Short mmCIF file of C-alpha atoms and ligand atoms in Angstrom, two decimals:
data_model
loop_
_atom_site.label_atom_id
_atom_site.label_comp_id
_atom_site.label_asym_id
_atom_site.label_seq_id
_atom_site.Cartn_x
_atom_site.Cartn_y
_atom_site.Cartn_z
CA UNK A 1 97.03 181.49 77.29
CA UNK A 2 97.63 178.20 79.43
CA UNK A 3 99.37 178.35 82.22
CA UNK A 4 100.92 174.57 82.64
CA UNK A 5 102.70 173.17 85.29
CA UNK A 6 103.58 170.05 86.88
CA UNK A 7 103.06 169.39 90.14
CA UNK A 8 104.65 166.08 92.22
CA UNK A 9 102.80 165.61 95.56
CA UNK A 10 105.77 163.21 97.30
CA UNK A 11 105.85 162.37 100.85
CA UNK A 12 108.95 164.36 101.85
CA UNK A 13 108.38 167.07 99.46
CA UNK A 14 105.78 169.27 97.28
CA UNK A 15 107.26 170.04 93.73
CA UNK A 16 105.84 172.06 91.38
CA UNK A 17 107.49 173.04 88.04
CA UNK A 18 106.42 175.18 85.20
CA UNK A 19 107.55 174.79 81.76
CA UNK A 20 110.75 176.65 81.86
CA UNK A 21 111.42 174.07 84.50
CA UNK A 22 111.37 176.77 86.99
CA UNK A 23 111.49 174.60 90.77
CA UNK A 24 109.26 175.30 93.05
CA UNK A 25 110.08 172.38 96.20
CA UNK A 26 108.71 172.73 99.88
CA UNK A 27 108.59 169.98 102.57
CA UNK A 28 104.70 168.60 102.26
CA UNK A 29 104.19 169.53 105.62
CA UNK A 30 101.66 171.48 107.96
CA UNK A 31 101.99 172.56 111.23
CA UNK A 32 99.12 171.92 113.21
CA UNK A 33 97.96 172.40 117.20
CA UNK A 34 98.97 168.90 119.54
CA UNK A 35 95.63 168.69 121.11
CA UNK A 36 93.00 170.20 118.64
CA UNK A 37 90.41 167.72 118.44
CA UNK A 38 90.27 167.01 114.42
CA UNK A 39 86.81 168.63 113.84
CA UNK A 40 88.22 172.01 115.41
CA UNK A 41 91.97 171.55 113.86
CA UNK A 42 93.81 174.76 112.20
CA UNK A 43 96.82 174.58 110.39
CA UNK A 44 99.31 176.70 111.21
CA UNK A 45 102.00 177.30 108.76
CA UNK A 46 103.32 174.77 105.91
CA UNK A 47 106.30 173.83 104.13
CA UNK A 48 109.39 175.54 104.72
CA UNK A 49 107.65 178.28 107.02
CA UNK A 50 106.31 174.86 109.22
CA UNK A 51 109.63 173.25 109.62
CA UNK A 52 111.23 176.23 110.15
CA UNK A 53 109.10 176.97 112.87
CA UNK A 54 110.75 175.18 115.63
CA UNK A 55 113.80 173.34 114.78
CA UNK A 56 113.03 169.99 112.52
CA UNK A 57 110.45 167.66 115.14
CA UNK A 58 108.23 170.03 116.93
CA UNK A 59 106.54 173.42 116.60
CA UNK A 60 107.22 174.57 119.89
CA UNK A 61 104.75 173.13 122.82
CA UNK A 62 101.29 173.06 121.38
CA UNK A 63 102.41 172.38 117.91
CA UNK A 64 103.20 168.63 116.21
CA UNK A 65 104.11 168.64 111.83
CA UNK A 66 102.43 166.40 109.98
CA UNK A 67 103.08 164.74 106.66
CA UNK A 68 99.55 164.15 104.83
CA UNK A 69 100.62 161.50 102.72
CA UNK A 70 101.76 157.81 103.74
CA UNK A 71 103.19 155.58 101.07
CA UNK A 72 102.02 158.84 98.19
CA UNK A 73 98.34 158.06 98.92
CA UNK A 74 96.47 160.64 100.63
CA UNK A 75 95.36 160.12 103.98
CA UNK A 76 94.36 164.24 105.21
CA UNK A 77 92.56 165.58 103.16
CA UNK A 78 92.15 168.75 105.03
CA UNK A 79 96.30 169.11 105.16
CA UNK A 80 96.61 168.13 101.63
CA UNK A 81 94.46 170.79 100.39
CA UNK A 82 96.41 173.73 102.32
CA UNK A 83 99.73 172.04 101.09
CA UNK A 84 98.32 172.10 97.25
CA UNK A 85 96.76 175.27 97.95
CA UNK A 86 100.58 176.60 98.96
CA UNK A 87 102.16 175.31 96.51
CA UNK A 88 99.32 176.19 93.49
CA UNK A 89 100.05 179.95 94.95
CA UNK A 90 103.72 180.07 93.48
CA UNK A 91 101.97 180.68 90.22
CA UNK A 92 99.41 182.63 90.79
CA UNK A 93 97.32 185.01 89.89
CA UNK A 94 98.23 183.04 86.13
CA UNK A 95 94.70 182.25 84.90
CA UNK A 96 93.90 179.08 82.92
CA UNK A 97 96.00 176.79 84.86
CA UNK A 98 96.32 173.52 83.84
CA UNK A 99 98.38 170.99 85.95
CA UNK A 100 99.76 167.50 85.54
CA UNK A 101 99.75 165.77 88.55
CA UNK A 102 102.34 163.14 89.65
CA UNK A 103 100.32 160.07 90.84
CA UNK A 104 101.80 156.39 92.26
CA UNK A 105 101.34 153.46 90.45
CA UNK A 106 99.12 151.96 92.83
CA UNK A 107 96.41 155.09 93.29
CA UNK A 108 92.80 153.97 93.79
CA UNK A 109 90.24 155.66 90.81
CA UNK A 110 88.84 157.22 94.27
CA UNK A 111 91.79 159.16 95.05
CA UNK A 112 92.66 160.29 92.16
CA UNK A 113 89.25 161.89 91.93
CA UNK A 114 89.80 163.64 95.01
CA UNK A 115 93.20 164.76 94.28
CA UNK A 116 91.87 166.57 90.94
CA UNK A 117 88.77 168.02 93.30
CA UNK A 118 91.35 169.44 95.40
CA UNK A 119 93.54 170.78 92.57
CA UNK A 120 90.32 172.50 91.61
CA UNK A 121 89.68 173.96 95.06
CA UNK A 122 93.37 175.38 95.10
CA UNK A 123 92.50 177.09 91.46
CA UNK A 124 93.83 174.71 88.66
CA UNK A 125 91.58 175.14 85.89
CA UNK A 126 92.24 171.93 83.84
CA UNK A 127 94.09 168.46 85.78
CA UNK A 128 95.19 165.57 84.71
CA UNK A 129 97.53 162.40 86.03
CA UNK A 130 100.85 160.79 84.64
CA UNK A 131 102.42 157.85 86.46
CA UNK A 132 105.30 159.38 88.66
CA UNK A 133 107.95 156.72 87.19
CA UNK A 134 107.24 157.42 83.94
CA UNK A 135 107.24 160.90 84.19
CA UNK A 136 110.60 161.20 85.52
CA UNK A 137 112.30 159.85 82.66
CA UNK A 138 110.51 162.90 80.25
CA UNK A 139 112.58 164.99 82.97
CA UNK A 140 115.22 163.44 83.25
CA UNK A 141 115.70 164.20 79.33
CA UNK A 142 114.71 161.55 77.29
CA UNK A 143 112.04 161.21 74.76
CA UNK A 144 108.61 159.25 75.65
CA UNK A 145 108.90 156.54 73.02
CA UNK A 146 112.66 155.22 74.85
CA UNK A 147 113.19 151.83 76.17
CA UNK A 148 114.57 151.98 79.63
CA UNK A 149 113.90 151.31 83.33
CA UNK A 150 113.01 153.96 85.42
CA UNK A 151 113.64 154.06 89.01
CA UNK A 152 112.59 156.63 91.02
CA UNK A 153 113.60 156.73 95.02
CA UNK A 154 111.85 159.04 96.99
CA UNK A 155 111.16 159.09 100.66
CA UNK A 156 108.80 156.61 101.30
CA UNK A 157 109.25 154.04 98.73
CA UNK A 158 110.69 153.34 95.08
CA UNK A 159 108.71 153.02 91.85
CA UNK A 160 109.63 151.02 88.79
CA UNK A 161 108.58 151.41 85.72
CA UNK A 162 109.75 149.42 82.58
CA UNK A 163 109.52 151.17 79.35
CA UNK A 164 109.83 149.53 76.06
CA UNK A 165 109.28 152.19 73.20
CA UNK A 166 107.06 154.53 74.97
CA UNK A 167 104.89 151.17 76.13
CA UNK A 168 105.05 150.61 79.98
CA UNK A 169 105.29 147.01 79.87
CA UNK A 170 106.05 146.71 84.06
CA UNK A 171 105.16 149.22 86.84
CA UNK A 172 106.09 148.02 90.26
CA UNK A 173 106.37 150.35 93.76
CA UNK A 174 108.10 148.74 96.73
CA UNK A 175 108.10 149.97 100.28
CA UNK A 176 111.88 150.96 100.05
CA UNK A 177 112.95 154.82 100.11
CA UNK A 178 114.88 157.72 101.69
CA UNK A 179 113.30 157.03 105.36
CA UNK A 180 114.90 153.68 105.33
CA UNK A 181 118.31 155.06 104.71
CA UNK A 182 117.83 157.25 107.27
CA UNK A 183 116.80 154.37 109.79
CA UNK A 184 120.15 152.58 108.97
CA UNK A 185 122.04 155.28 109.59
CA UNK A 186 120.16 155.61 113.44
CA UNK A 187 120.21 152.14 114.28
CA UNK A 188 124.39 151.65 113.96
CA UNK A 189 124.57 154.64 115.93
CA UNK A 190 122.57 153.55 118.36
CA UNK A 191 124.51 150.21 118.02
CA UNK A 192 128.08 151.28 118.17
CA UNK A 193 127.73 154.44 121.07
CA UNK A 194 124.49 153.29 122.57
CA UNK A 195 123.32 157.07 121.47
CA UNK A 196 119.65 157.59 120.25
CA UNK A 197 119.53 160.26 117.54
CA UNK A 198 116.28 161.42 116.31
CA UNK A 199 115.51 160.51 112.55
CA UNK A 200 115.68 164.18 111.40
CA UNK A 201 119.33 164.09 112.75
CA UNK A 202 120.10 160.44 110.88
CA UNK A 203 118.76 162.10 107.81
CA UNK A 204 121.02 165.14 108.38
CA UNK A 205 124.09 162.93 108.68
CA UNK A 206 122.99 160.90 105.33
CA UNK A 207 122.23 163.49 103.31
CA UNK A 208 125.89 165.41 104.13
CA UNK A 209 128.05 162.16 104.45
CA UNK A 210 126.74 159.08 103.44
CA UNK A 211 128.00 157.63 100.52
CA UNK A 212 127.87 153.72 98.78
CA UNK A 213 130.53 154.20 96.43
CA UNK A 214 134.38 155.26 97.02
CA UNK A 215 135.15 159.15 96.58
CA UNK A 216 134.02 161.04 98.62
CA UNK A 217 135.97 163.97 100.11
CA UNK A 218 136.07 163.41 103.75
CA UNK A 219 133.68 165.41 106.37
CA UNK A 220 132.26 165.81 109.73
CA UNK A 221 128.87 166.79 111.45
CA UNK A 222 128.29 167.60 115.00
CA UNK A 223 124.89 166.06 116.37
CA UNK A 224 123.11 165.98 119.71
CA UNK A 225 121.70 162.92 120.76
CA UNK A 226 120.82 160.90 124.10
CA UNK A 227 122.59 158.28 126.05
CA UNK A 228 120.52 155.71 125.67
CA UNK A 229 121.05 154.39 129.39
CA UNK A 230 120.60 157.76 131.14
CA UNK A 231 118.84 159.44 128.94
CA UNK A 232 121.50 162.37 129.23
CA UNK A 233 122.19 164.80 126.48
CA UNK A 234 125.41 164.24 124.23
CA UNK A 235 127.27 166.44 121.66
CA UNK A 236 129.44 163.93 119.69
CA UNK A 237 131.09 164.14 116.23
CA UNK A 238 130.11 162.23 113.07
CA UNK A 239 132.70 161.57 109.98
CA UNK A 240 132.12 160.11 106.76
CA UNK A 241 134.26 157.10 107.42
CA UNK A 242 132.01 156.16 110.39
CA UNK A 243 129.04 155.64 108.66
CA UNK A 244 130.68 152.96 105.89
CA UNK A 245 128.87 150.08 105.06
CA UNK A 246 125.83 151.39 107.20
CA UNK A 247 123.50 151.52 104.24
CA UNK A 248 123.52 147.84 103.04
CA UNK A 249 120.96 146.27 104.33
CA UNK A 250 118.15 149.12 102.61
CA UNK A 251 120.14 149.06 99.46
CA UNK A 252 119.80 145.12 98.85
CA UNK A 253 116.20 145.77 99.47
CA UNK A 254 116.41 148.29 96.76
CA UNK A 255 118.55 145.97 94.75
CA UNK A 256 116.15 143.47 95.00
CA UNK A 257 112.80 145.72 93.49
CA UNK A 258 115.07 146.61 90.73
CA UNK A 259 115.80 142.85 90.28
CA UNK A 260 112.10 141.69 90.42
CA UNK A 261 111.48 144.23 87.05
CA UNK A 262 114.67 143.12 84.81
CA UNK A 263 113.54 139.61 85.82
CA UNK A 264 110.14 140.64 83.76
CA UNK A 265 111.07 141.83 80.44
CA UNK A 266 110.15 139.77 77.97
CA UNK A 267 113.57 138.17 76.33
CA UNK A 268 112.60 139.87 72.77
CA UNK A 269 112.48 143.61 74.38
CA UNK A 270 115.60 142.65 76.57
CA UNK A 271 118.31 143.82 74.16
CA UNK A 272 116.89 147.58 73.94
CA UNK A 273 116.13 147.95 77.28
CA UNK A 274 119.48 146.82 78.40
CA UNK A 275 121.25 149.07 76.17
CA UNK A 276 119.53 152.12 77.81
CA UNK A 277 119.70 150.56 81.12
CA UNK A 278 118.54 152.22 84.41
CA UNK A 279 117.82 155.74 84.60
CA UNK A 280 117.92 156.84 88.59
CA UNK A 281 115.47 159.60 90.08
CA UNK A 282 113.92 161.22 93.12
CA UNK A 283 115.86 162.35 96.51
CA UNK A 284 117.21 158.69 97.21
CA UNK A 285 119.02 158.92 94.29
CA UNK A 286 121.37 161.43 95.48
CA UNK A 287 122.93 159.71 97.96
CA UNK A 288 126.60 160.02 97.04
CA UNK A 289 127.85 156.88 94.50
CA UNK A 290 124.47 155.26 94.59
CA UNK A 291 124.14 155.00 90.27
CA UNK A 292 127.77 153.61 90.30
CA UNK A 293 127.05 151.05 93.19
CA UNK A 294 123.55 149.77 91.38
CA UNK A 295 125.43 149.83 87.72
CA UNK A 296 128.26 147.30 89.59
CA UNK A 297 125.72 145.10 91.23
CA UNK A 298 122.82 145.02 88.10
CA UNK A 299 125.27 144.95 85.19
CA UNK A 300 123.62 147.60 83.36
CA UNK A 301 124.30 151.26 82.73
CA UNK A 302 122.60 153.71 85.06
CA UNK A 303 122.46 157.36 84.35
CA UNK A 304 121.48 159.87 87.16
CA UNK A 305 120.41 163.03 85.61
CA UNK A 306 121.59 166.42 87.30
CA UNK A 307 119.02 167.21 89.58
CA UNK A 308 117.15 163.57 90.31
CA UNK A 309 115.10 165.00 92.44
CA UNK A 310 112.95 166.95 90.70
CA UNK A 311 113.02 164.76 87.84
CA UNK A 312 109.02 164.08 88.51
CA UNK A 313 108.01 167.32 88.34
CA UNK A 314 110.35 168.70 85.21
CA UNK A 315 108.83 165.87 83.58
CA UNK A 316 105.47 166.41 84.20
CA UNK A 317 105.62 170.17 83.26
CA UNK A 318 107.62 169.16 79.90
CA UNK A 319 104.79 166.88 79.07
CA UNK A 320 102.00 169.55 79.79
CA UNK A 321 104.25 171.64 77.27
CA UNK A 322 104.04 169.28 74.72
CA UNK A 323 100.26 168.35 74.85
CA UNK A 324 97.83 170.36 72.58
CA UNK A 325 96.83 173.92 74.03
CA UNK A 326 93.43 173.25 73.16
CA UNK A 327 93.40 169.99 74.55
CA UNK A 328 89.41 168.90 75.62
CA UNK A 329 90.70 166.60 78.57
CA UNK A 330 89.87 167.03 82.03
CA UNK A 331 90.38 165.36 85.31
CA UNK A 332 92.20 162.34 82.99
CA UNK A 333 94.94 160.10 83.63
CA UNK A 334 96.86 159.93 80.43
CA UNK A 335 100.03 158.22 80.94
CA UNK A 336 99.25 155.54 78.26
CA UNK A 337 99.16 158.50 75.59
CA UNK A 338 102.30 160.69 76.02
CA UNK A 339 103.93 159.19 73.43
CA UNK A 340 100.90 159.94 71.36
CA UNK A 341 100.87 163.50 72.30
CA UNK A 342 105.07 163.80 71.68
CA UNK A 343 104.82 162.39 68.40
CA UNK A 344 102.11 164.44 67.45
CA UNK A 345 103.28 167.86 69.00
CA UNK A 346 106.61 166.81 66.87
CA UNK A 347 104.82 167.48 62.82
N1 ATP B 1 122.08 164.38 99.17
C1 ATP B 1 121.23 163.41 99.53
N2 ATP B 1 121.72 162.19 99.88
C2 ATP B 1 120.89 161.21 100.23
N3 ATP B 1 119.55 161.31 100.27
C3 ATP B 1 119.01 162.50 99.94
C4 ATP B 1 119.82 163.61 99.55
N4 ATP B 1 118.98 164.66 99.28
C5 ATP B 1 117.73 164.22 99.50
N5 ATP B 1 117.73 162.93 99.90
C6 ATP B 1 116.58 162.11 100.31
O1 ATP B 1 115.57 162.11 99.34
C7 ATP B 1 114.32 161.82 99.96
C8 ATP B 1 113.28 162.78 99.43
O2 ATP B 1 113.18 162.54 98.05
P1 ATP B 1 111.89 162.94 97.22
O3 ATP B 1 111.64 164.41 97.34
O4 ATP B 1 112.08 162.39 95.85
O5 ATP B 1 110.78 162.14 98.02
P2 ATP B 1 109.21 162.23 97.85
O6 ATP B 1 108.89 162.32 96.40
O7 ATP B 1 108.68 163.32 98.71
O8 ATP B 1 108.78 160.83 98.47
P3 ATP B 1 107.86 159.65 97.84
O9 ATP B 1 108.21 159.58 96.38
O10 ATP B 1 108.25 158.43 98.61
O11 ATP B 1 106.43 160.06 98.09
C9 ATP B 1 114.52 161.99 101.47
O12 ATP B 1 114.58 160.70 102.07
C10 ATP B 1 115.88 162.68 101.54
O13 ATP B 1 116.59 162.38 102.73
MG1 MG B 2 108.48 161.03 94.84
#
């Protein structure tokens, strides 16, 4: 028997999904000591168990959380492998693993080779890569061989991908994500009360109250922060209507990536694209109102499927569960040839 999963390595978050679309989601983080020098470094704790640890920023005096991944390209490999190694552990002692990893459009050869050397390390048996963008769309429900444009927002940055019947005819990944929203949200604080609030708090506040698009049932958060003339402490009150209109300047530069792909179909694939429009993934995408907002703006339908953020890793598992058991493949990126597989798992 072949155990297959789907694992998404993102910036904010490790998600790992098995074919009953079971979630497994921790924040890909480890907890390591402040001053270890890095030849002498332990990790701690990850995930939950490392944010948890000490409140969101710190893990207590000696410790500092750190995210191994900048931009979804690996830059520690020693934290990566504990992360995977968590993560791989939700489904063992399963034998015969075989895992489809979530990879950005812009990974080097290099790194993808290291990424399936670590998957081996943490005990996958058999490893192989799909494009993140294109992946979420197989999660998000639909069938490889659609013609669609995928957007998936995640922490760190947004990927595009441009399907035309199971052909990825544009793949794209802009510098735009969930960290930017969150930077919005503390800069007009900072702005309007001359408060400094750390990021983890700005996130806090976006991810309870912000919203782009009208309907939202009011709310309120209280947050700490620090007069940013004396430094003192501050308990003040946040509400959803004080944080309207923050979030405009990251969402034109989201606008704007989404623009750049329509502007490159070619005018004879236009017409079935269109029709199926934008489908909207990843964490960003739940911001409250954000599909109705981009539909107004674009002209075009966009969907967002229940649970966008784990759209990557649903999708990835579903396509594991539709390749051949016996597939010979190993340590193979085949996003080209999902279609392929679909098709054929279909007779
Ligand atoms: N309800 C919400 N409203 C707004 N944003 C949200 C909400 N829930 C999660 N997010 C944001 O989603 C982002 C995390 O999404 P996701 O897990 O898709 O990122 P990632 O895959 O780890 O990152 P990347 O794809 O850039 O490597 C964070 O910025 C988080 O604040
Ligand atoms: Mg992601």
């Amino acid at each position: 028997m072949v155990t297959k999963i789907g694992l998404d390595l993102g910036y904010a978050n490790i998600t790992l999904s098995d074919v009953m679309a079971e979630i497994y989601r921790e924040p890909s983080v480890a907890l390591i000591y402040k001053n270890a020098r890095p030849d002498a470094r332990r990790v701690i704790s990850v995930g939950e168990e490392a944010v948890n640890s000490d409140g969101e920023a710190i893990g207590g005096a000696d410790g500092i959380l750190v995210r191994p991944f900048k931009n979804g390209l690996l830059f520690d490999q020693q934290l990566t492998q504990e992360i995977i190694n968590n993560a791989i552990k939700a489904v063992k002692p399963a034998e015969n693993i075989r895992c489809i990893v979530g990879i950005p459009s812009d990974f080097l050869p290099k790194q993808e080779k290291e990424l399936f050397s670590m998957l081996s390390e943490a005990g996958v048996d058999t490893s192989l890569s799909v494009v993140r963008s294109v992946a979420a769309i197989i999660g998000a429900g639909y069938s490889p061989s659609i013609s669609v444009i995928s957007v998936n927002v995640g922490a760190q940055s947004t990927e595009v991908a441009v399907m035309h019947k199971g052909e990825i005819i544009y793949l794209s990944k802009s510098a735009i994500g969930g960290e930017d929203f969150d930077k919005a949200v503390k800069d007009y604080i900072l702005k309007q009360g001359d408060v400094n609030i750390s990021l983890q708090v700005a996130r806090a506040i976006k991810e309870r109250l912000g919203a782009v698009w009208k309907g939202k049932p009011n709310d309120s958060i209280d947050i700490e922060g620090t007069l940013s003339l004396t430094g003192n402490r501050l308990r003040m009150s946040v509400a959803t209507e004080d944080i309207v209109g923050v979030f405009e300047p990251p969402l034109k530069e989201l606008i704007d990536a989404i623009v750049d792909a329509v502007k490159r179909i070619p005018a004879d694939m236009c017409a079935d694209i269109v029709e199926n429009g934008i489908v909207l993934t990843g964490g960003g995408a739940e911001l409250y109102g954000i599909e109705v907002l981009l539909s107004k703006v674009l002209g075009l339908p966009v969907t967002k499927p229940q649970g966008a953020i784990d759209c990557v890793a649903k999708g990835l598992s579903r396509i594991n569960g539709f390749l051949p058991a016996n597939l010979k493949l190993n340590n193979k990126n085949i996003t080209n040839q999902i279609s392929k597989y679909y098709e054929g798992s279909k007779k």
